[in-house]
Coordinates of C-alpha atoms in Angstrom, one line a residue:
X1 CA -26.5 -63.2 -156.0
X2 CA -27.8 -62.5 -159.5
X3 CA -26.0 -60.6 -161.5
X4 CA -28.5 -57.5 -161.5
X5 CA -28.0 -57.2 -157.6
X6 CA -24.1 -57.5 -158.1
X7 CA -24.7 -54.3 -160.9
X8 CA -26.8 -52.6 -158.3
X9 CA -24.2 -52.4 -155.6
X10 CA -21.4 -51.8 -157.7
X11 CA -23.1 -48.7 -158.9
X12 CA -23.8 -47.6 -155.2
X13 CA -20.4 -48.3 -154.2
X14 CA -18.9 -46.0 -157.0
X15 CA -21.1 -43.0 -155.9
X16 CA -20.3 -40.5 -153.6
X17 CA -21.2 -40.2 -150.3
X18 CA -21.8 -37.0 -150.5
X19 CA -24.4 -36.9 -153.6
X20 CA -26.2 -39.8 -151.4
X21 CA -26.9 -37.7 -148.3
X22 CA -27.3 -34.5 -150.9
X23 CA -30.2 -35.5 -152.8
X24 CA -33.1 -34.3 -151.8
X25 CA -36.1 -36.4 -151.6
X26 CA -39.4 -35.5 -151.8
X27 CA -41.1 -34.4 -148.9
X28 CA -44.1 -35.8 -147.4
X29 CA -47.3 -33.5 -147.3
X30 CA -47.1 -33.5 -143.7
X31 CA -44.2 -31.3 -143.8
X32 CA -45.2 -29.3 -146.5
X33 CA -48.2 -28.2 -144.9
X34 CA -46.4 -27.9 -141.4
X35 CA -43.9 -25.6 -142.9
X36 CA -46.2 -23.4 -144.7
X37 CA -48.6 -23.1 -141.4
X38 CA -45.0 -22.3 -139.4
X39 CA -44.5 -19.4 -142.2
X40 CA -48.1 -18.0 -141.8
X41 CA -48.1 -17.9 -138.1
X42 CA -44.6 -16.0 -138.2
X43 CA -45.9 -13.5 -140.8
X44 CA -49.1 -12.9 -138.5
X45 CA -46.7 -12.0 -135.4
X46 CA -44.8 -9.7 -137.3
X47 CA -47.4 -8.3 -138.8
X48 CA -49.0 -7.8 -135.6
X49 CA -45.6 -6.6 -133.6
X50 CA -45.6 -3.9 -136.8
X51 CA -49.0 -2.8 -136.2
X52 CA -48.9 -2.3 -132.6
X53 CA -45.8 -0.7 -132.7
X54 CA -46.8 1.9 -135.2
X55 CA -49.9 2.1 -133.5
X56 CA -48.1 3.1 -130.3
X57 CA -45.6 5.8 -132.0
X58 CA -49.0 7.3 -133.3
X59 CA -50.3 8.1 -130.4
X60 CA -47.3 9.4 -129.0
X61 CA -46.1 11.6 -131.6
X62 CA -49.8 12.6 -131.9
X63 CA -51.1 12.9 -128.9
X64 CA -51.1 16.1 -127.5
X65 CA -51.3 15.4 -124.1
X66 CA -48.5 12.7 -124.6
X67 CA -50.1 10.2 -121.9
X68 CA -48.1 7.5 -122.6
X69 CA -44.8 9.6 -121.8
X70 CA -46.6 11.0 -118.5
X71 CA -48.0 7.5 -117.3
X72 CA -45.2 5.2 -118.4
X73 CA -42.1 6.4 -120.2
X74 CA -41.2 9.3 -118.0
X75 CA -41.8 7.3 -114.9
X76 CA -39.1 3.9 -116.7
X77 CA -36.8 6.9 -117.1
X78 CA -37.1 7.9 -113.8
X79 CA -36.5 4.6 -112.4
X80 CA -33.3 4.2 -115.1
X81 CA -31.3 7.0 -114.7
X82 CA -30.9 10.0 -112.0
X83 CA -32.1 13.4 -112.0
X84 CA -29.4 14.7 -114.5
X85 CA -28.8 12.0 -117.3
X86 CA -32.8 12.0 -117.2
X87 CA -32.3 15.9 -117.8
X88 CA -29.8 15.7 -120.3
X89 CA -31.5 12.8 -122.1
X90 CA -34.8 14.8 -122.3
X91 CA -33.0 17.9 -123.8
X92 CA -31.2 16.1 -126.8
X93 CA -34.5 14.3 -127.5
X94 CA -36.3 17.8 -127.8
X95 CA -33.1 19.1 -130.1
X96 CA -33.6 16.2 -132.1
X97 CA -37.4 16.5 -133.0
X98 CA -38.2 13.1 -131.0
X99 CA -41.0 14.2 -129.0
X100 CA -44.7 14.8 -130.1
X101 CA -45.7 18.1 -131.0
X102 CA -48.6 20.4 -129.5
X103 CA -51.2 19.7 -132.5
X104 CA -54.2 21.5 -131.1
X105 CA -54.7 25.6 -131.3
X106 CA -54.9 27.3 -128.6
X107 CA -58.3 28.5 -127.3
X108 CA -59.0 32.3 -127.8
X109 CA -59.5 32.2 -123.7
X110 CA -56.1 31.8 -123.5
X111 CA -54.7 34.8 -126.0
X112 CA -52.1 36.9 -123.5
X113 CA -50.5 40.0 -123.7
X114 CA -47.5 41.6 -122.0
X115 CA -45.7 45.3 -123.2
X116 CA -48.4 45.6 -125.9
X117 CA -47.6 42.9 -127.5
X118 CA -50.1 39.9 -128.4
X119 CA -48.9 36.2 -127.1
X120 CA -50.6 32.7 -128.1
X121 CA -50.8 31.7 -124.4
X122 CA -49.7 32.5 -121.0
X123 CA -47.7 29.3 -120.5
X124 CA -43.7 29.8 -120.7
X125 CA -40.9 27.1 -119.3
X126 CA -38.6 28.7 -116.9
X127 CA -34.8 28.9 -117.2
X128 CA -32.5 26.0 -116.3
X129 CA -34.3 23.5 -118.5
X130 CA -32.7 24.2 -121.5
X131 CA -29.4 26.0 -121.0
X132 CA -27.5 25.8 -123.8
X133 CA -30.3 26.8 -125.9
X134 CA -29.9 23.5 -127.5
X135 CA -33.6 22.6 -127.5
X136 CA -35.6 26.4 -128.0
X137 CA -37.8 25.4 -130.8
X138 CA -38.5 21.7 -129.5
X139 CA -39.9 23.6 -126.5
X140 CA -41.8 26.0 -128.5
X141 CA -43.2 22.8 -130.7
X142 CA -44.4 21.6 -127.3
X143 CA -46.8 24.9 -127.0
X144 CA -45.0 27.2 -124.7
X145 CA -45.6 30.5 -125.7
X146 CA -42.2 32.0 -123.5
X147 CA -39.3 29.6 -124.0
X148 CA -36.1 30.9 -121.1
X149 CA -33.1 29.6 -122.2
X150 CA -29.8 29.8 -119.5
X151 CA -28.6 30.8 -117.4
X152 CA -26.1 31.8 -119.7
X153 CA -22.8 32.9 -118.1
X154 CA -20.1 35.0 -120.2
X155 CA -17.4 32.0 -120.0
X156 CA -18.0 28.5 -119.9
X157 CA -17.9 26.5 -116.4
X158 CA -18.6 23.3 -115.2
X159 CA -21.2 24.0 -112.3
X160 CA -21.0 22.6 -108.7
X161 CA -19.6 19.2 -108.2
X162 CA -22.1 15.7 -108.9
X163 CA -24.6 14.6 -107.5
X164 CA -26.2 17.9 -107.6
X165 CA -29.9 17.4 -108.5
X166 CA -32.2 15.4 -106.3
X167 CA -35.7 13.7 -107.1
X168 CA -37.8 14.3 -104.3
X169 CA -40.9 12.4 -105.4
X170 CA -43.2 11.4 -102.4
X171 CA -43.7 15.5 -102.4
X172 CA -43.4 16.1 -106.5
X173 CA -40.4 18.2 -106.2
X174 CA -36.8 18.4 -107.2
X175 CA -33.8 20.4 -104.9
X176 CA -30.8 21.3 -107.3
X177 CA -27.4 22.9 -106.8
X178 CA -26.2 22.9 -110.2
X179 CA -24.2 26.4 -110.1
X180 CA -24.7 27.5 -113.2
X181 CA -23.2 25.1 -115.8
X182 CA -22.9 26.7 -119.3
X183 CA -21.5 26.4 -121.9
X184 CA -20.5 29.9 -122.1
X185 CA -22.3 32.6 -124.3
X186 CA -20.1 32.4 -127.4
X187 CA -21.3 28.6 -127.8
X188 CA -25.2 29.4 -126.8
X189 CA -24.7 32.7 -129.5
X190 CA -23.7 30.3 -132.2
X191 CA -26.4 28.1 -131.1
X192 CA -28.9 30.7 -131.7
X193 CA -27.6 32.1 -135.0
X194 CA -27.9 28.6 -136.4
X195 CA -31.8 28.6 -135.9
X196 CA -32.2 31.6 -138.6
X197 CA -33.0 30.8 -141.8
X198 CA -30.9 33.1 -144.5
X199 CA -34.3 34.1 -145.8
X200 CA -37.6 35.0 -145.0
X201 CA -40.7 34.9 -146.3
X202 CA -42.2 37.6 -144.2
X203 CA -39.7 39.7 -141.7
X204 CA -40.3 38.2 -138.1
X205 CA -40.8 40.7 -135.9
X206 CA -39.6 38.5 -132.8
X207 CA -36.5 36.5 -132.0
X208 CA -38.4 33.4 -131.0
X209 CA -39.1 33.3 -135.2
X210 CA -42.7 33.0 -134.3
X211 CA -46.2 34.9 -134.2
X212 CA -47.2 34.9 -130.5
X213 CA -44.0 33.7 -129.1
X214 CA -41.3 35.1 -127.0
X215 CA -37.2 34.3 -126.8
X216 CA -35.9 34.8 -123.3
X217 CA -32.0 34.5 -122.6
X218 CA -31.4 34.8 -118.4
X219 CA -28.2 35.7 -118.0
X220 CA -26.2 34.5 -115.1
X221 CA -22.5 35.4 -113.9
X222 CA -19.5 33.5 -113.4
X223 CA -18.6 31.6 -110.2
X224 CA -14.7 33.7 -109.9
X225 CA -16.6 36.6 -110.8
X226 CA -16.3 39.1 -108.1
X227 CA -19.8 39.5 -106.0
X228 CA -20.7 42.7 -106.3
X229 CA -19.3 43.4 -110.2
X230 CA -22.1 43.9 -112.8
X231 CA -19.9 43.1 -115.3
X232 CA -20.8 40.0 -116.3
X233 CA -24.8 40.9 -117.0
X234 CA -23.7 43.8 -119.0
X235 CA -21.4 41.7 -121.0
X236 CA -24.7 39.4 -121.3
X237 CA -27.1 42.2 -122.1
X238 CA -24.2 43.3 -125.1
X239 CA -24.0 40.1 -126.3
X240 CA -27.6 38.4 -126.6
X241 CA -29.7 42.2 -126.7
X242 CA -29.7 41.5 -130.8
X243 CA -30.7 37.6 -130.4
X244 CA -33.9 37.9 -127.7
X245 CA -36.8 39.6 -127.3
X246 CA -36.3 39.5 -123.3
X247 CA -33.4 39.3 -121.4
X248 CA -34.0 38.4 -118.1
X249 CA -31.4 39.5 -114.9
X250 CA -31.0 36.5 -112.9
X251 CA -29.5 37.6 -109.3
X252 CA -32.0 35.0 -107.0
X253 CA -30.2 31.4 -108.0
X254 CA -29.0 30.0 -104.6
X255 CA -26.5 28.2 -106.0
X256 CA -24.4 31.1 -106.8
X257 CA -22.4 32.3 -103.4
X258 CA -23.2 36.1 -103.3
X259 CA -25.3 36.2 -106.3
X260 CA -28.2 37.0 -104.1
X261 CA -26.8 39.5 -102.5
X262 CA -27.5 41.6 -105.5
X263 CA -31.1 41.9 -104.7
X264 CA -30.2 44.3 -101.9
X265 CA -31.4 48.1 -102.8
X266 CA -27.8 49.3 -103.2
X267 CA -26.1 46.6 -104.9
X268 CA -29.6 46.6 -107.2
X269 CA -29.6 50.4 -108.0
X270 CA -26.1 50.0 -109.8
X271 CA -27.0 46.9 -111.3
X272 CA -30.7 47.4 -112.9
X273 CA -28.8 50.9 -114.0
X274 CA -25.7 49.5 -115.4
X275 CA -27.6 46.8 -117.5
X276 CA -30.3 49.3 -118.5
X277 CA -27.5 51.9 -120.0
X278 CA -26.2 48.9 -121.9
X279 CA -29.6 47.9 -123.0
X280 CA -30.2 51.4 -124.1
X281 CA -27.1 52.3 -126.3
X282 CA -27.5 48.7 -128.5
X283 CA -28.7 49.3 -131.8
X284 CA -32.1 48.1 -132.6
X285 CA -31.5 44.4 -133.7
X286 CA -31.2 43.3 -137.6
X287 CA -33.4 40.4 -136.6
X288 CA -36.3 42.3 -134.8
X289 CA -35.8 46.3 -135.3
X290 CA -35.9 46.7 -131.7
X291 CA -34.1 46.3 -128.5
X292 CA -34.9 43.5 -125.8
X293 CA -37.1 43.8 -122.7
X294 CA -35.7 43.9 -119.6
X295 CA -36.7 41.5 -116.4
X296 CA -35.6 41.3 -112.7
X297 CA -36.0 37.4 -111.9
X298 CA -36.5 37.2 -107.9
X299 CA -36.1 34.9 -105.3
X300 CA -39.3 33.8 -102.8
X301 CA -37.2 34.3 -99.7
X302 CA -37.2 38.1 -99.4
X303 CA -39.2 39.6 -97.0
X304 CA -42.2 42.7 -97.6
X305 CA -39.9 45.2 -96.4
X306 CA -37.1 44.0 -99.1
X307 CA -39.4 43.3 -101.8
X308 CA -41.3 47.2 -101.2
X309 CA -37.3 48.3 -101.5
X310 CA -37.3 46.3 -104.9
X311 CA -40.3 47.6 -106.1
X312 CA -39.3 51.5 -105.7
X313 CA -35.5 50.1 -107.2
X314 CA -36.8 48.4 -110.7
X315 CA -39.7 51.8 -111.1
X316 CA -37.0 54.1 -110.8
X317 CA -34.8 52.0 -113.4
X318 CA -37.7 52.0 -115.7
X319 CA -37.1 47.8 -115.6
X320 CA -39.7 46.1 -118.3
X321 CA -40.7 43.4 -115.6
X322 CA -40.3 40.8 -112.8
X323 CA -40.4 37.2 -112.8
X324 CA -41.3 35.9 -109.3
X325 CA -39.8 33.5 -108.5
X326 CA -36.7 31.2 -108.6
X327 CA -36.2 27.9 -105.9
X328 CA -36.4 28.8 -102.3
X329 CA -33.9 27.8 -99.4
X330 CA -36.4 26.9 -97.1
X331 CA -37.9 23.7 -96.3
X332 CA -41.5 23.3 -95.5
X333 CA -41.9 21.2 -92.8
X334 CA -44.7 18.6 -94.6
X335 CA -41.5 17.8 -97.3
X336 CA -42.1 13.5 -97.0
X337 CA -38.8 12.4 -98.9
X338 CA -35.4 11.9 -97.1
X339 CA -33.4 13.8 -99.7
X340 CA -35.7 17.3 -98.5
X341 CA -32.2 18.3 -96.1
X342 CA -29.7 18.2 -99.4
X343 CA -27.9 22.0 -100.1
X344 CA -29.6 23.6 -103.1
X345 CA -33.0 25.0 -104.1
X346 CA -36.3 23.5 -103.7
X347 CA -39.1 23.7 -106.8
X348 CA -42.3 22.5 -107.3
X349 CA -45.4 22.5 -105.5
X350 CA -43.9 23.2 -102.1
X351 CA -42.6 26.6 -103.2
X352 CA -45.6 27.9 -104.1
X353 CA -47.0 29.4 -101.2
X354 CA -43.7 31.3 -101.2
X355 CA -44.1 32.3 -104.7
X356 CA -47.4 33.7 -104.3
X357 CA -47.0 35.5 -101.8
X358 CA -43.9 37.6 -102.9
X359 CA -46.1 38.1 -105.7
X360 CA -49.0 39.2 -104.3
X361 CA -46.9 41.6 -102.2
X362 CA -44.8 43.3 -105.2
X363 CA -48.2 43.7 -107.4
X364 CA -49.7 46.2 -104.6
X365 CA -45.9 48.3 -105.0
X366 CA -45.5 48.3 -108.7
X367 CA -47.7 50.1 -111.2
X368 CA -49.9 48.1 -113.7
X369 CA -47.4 49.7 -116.1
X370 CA -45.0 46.9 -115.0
X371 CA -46.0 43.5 -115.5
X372 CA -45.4 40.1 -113.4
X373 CA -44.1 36.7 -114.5
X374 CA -45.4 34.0 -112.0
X375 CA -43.0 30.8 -111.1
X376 CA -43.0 28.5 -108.5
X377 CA -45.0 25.2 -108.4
X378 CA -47.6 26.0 -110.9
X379 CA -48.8 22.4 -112.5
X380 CA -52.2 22.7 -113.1
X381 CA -55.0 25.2 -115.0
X382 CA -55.6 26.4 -111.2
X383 CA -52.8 27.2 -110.3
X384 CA -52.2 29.0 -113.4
X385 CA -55.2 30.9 -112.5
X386 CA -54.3 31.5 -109.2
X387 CA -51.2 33.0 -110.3
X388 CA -53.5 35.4 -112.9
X389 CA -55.4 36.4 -110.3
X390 CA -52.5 37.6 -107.6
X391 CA -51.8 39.8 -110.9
X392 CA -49.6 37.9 -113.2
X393 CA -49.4 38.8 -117.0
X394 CA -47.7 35.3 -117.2
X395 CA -46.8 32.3 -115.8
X396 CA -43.7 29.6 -116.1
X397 CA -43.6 26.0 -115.5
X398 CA -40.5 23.6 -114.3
X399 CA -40.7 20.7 -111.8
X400 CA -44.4 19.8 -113.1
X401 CA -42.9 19.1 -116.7
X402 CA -39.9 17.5 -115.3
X403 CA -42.0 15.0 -113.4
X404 CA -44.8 15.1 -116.3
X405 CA -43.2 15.1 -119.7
X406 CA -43.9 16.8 -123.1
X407 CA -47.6 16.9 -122.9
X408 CA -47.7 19.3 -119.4
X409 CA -48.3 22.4 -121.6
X410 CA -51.2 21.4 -123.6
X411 CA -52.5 19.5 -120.4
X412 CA -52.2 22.3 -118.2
X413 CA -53.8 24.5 -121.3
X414 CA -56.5 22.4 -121.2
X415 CA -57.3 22.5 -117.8
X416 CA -57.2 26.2 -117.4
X417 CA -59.7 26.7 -120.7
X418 CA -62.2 24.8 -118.1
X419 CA -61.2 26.6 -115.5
X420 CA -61.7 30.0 -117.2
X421 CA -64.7 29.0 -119.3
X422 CA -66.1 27.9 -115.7
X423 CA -66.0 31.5 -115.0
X424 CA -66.9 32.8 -117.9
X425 CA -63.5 34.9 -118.1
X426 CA -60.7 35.2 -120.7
X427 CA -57.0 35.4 -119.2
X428 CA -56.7 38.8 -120.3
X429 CA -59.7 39.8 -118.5
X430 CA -58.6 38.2 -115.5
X431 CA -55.7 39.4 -115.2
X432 CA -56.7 43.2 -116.0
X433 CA -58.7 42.8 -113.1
X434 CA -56.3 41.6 -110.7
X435 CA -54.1 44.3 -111.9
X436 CA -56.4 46.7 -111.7
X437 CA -57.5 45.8 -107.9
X438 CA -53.8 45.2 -107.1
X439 CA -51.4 47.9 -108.7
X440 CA -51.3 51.0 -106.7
X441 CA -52.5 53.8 -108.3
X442 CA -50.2 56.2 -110.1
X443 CA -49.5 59.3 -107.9
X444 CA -50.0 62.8 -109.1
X445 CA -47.7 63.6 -106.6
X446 CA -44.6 62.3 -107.9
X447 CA -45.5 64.8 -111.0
X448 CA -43.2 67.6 -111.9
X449 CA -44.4 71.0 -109.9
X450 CA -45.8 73.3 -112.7
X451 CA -46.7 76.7 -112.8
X452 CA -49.6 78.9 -113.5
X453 CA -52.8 77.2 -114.2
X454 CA -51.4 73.7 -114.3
X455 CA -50.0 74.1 -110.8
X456 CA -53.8 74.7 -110.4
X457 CA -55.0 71.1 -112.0
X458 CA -52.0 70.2 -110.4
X459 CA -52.9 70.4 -107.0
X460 CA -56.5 69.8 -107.8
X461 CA -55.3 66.3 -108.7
X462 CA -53.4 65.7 -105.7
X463 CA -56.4 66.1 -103.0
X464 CA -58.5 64.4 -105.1
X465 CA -55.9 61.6 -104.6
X466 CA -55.5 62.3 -101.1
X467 CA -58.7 62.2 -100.7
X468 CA -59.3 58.8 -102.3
X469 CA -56.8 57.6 -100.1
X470 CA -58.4 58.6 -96.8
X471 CA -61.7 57.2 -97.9
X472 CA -59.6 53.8 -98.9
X473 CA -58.3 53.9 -94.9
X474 CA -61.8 54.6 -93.5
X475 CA -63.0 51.7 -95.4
X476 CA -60.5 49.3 -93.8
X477 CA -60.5 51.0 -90.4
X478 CA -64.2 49.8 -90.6
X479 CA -63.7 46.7 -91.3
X480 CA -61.1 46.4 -88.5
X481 CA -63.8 47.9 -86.1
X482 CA -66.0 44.9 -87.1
X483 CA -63.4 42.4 -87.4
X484 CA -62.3 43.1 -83.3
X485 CA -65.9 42.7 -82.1
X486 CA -66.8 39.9 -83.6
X487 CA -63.3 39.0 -81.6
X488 CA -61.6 38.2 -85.0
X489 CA -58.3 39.2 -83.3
X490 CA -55.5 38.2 -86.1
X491 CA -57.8 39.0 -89.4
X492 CA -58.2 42.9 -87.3
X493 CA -54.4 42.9 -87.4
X494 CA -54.0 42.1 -90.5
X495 CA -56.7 44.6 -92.0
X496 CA -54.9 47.1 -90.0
X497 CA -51.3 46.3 -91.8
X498 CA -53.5 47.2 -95.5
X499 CA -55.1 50.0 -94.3
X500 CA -51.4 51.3 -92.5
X501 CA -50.0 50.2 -96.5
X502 CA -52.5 52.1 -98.2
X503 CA -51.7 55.2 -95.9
X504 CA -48.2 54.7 -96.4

């Protein structure tokens, strides 16, 4: 071995192994241009993921309508979780501003008003969505122009026991038992406090904190309440009156044992007098300068004989209004799914036959004076309609946006523009005219006897009315004359119940 070679691996030997396997060589070009193709492709995926992805949230949070929570994340929800995490997972994400917002102004077709008093549209969400009052302006951000918050019980309680809400979704519906679960109305108070700023700008001149909008607190009572105390909804009337602009009277919840029982006459006459009295004697409010409205909410189960009872009951309390209706305890017999027989109250479409009718019915005994709030399986423009044409000043949504998402207000908006442009109508103008048709007119002879030459106009007044209603009788019996022989048997029996009504 020369003695270069011998040099040469001595100075091998002496090195580290380490430095050998450390020292980086030089790579090929191969590599380098495999590695840099590798970094290319990765940045294009991500770039890609990125886009999509913001893409996606930008038509959610924009998107009015929200179809991509309607077609696909509602429905992964539904198939994730059960009735009531899906519930409670909807409300936080409305309290925490995580749902898209109702961009587009609503159409001057749709401009409402109730009491006097101008509202945006005529679409409200019922109570028992929201009942902590934990999500009152993520609701209102969604475009409903009535927010109900409750029902709101005096003390806390836990509700009925779990599983007590049930999907039934062959037929669109839901059947709940939850009992009234509150946090109790010293927690929903403080809720409500924390959404006013410690200045304004402008005074509002609503508790809802909003031009066109409305605040609605129902009040509930407590399970160990005793059945027939009113207690309870005059503590409620005391202690939300200065936070609401309506307060609504909740005795129709079947979920309650003996809390319908308050809709009959006698147990109703003290109540819709006790709350009134307490409505009365609260000071106006700091927040509005005036005192809540007051509103019956009823169930769809009462029969025309109790609901023409309830009509004479809320006139003489000088009530504000009804809302009509809550869940029903019957079961229709085309109900498809096999959870239709679990205890609790039935919403969505296949209430509202019930609805409508009680409605109908209680518009032809209350004066126009009185308005009606319609509920009960309304989830499209036409069946908002329908609703405006049995005479309702408003309408209230539930099951359709459980089942539908964030976007049901605008979407049913939108439908009901068509459907009233269609017609070449406003809202308003339907629903004076339903009213108008409906509402009985106001009876002279109710007035005060006078004396002297108003006892004169007086009675000239009363057989003019008379008069009008003998004509309205001969009218119908004609048309039951016709209706028997053509042989029309059941539509001459039921002309002949109106014209024995309009008699009555």
């Amino acid at each position: 071995m020369s003695l270069l070679h011998r040099g040469s691996a001595r100075l091998l030997a002496r090195r580290p192994l380490t430095n050998r396997l450390l020292t980086p060589t030089t790579p090929t070009r191969s590599a380098s241009t495999s590695a840099r193709a590798g970094s290319t492709a990765r940045t294009l995926v991500y770039a890609t993921i990125f886009t999509v992805s913001a893409g996606l949230l930008g038509i959610y949070y924009f998107d009015s309508r929200s179809a991509i929570h309607r077609y696909i994340l509602n429905p992964t929800l539904r198939a994730l979780f059960d009735a009531e995490t899906g519930h409670k997972l909807a409300v936080k994400a409305l309290k925490y501003g995580l749902t898209p917002r109702d961009q587009v102004e609503d159409d001057a077709v749709l401009h409402s008003e109730i009491w006097g008093q101008p509202v945006n549209n005529p679409l409200g969400i019922a109570a028992g969505f929201d009942k902590d009052g934990e999500a009152v302006d993520g609701l209102f951000n969604l475009g409903f122009s009535w927010v109900e918050i409750g029902s709101v019980t005096p003390k806390p309680q836990a509700g009925n026991p779990k599983p007590r809400v049930f999907r039934l979704e062959e037929d669109n519906a839901i059947i709940n038992r939850y009992g009234f679960p509150s946090q109790g109305a010293s927690f929903v108070v403080s809720r409500l406090k924390e959404r006013i700023p410690h200045w304004f700008a402008v005074e509002p001149e609503r508790a809802s904190l909003r031009h066109g909008d409305l605040l609605a607190v129902n009040l509930g009572k407590n399970k160990e309440s005793p059945a027939d105390s009113i207690d309870d909804f005059v503590t409620g009337v005391k202690t939300f009156g200065p936070l609401s602009d309506v307060l609504v009277i909740n005795v129709s919840s079947p979920n309650t044992p003996g809390l319908r029982g308050l809709q009959n006459k006698d147990h109703l006459e003290k109540l819709l007098a006790g709350v009134t009295k307490a409505r009365d004697e609260l000071p106006p409010s700091a927040l509005t300068s005036s005192r809540p409205k007051l509103v019956l909410k009823l169930a769809p189960d009462l029969d025309e004989d109790q609901l023409i009872d309830i009509a004479d009951v809320v006139q003489r309390a000088k009530f504000d209004g009804v809302i009509i209706s809550n869940t029903t305890i019957q079961r229709p017999k085309h109900l498809v799914n096999a959870k239709k027989q679990e205890v609790g109250g039935l919403s969505g479409p296949p209430v509202k036959p019930y609805s409508l009718k009680a409605l109908k019915t209680l518009r032809q005994h209350l004066p126009a004076s009185i308005p009606l709030i319609g509920c009960g399986g309304i989830s499209t423009g036409s069946d908002a309609l329908e609703f405006a044409k049995a005479g309702a000043s408003l309408v209230q949504v539930y099951t359709s946006f459980a089942y539908d998402g964030v976007g049901t207000a605008r979407r049913i908006k939108d439908e009901l523009v068509e459907e009233l442009k269609k017609e070449g109508k406003t809202w308003t103008q339907v629903v004076d005219a339903a009213v108008k048709e409906l509402s009985p007119a106001p009876s002279p002879i109710a007035e005060p006897v006078k004396k002297g030459e108003e006892a004169v106009s007086q009675l000239v007044k009363e057989a003019e009315y008379l008069r009008t209603l003998l004509e309205e009788a001969g009218k119908h019996e004609e048309k039951v004359a016709a209706l028997v022989k053509k042989g029309s048997i059941p539509e001459a029996v039921e002309e002949g119940e109106v014209q024995a009504s309009v008699i009555s």
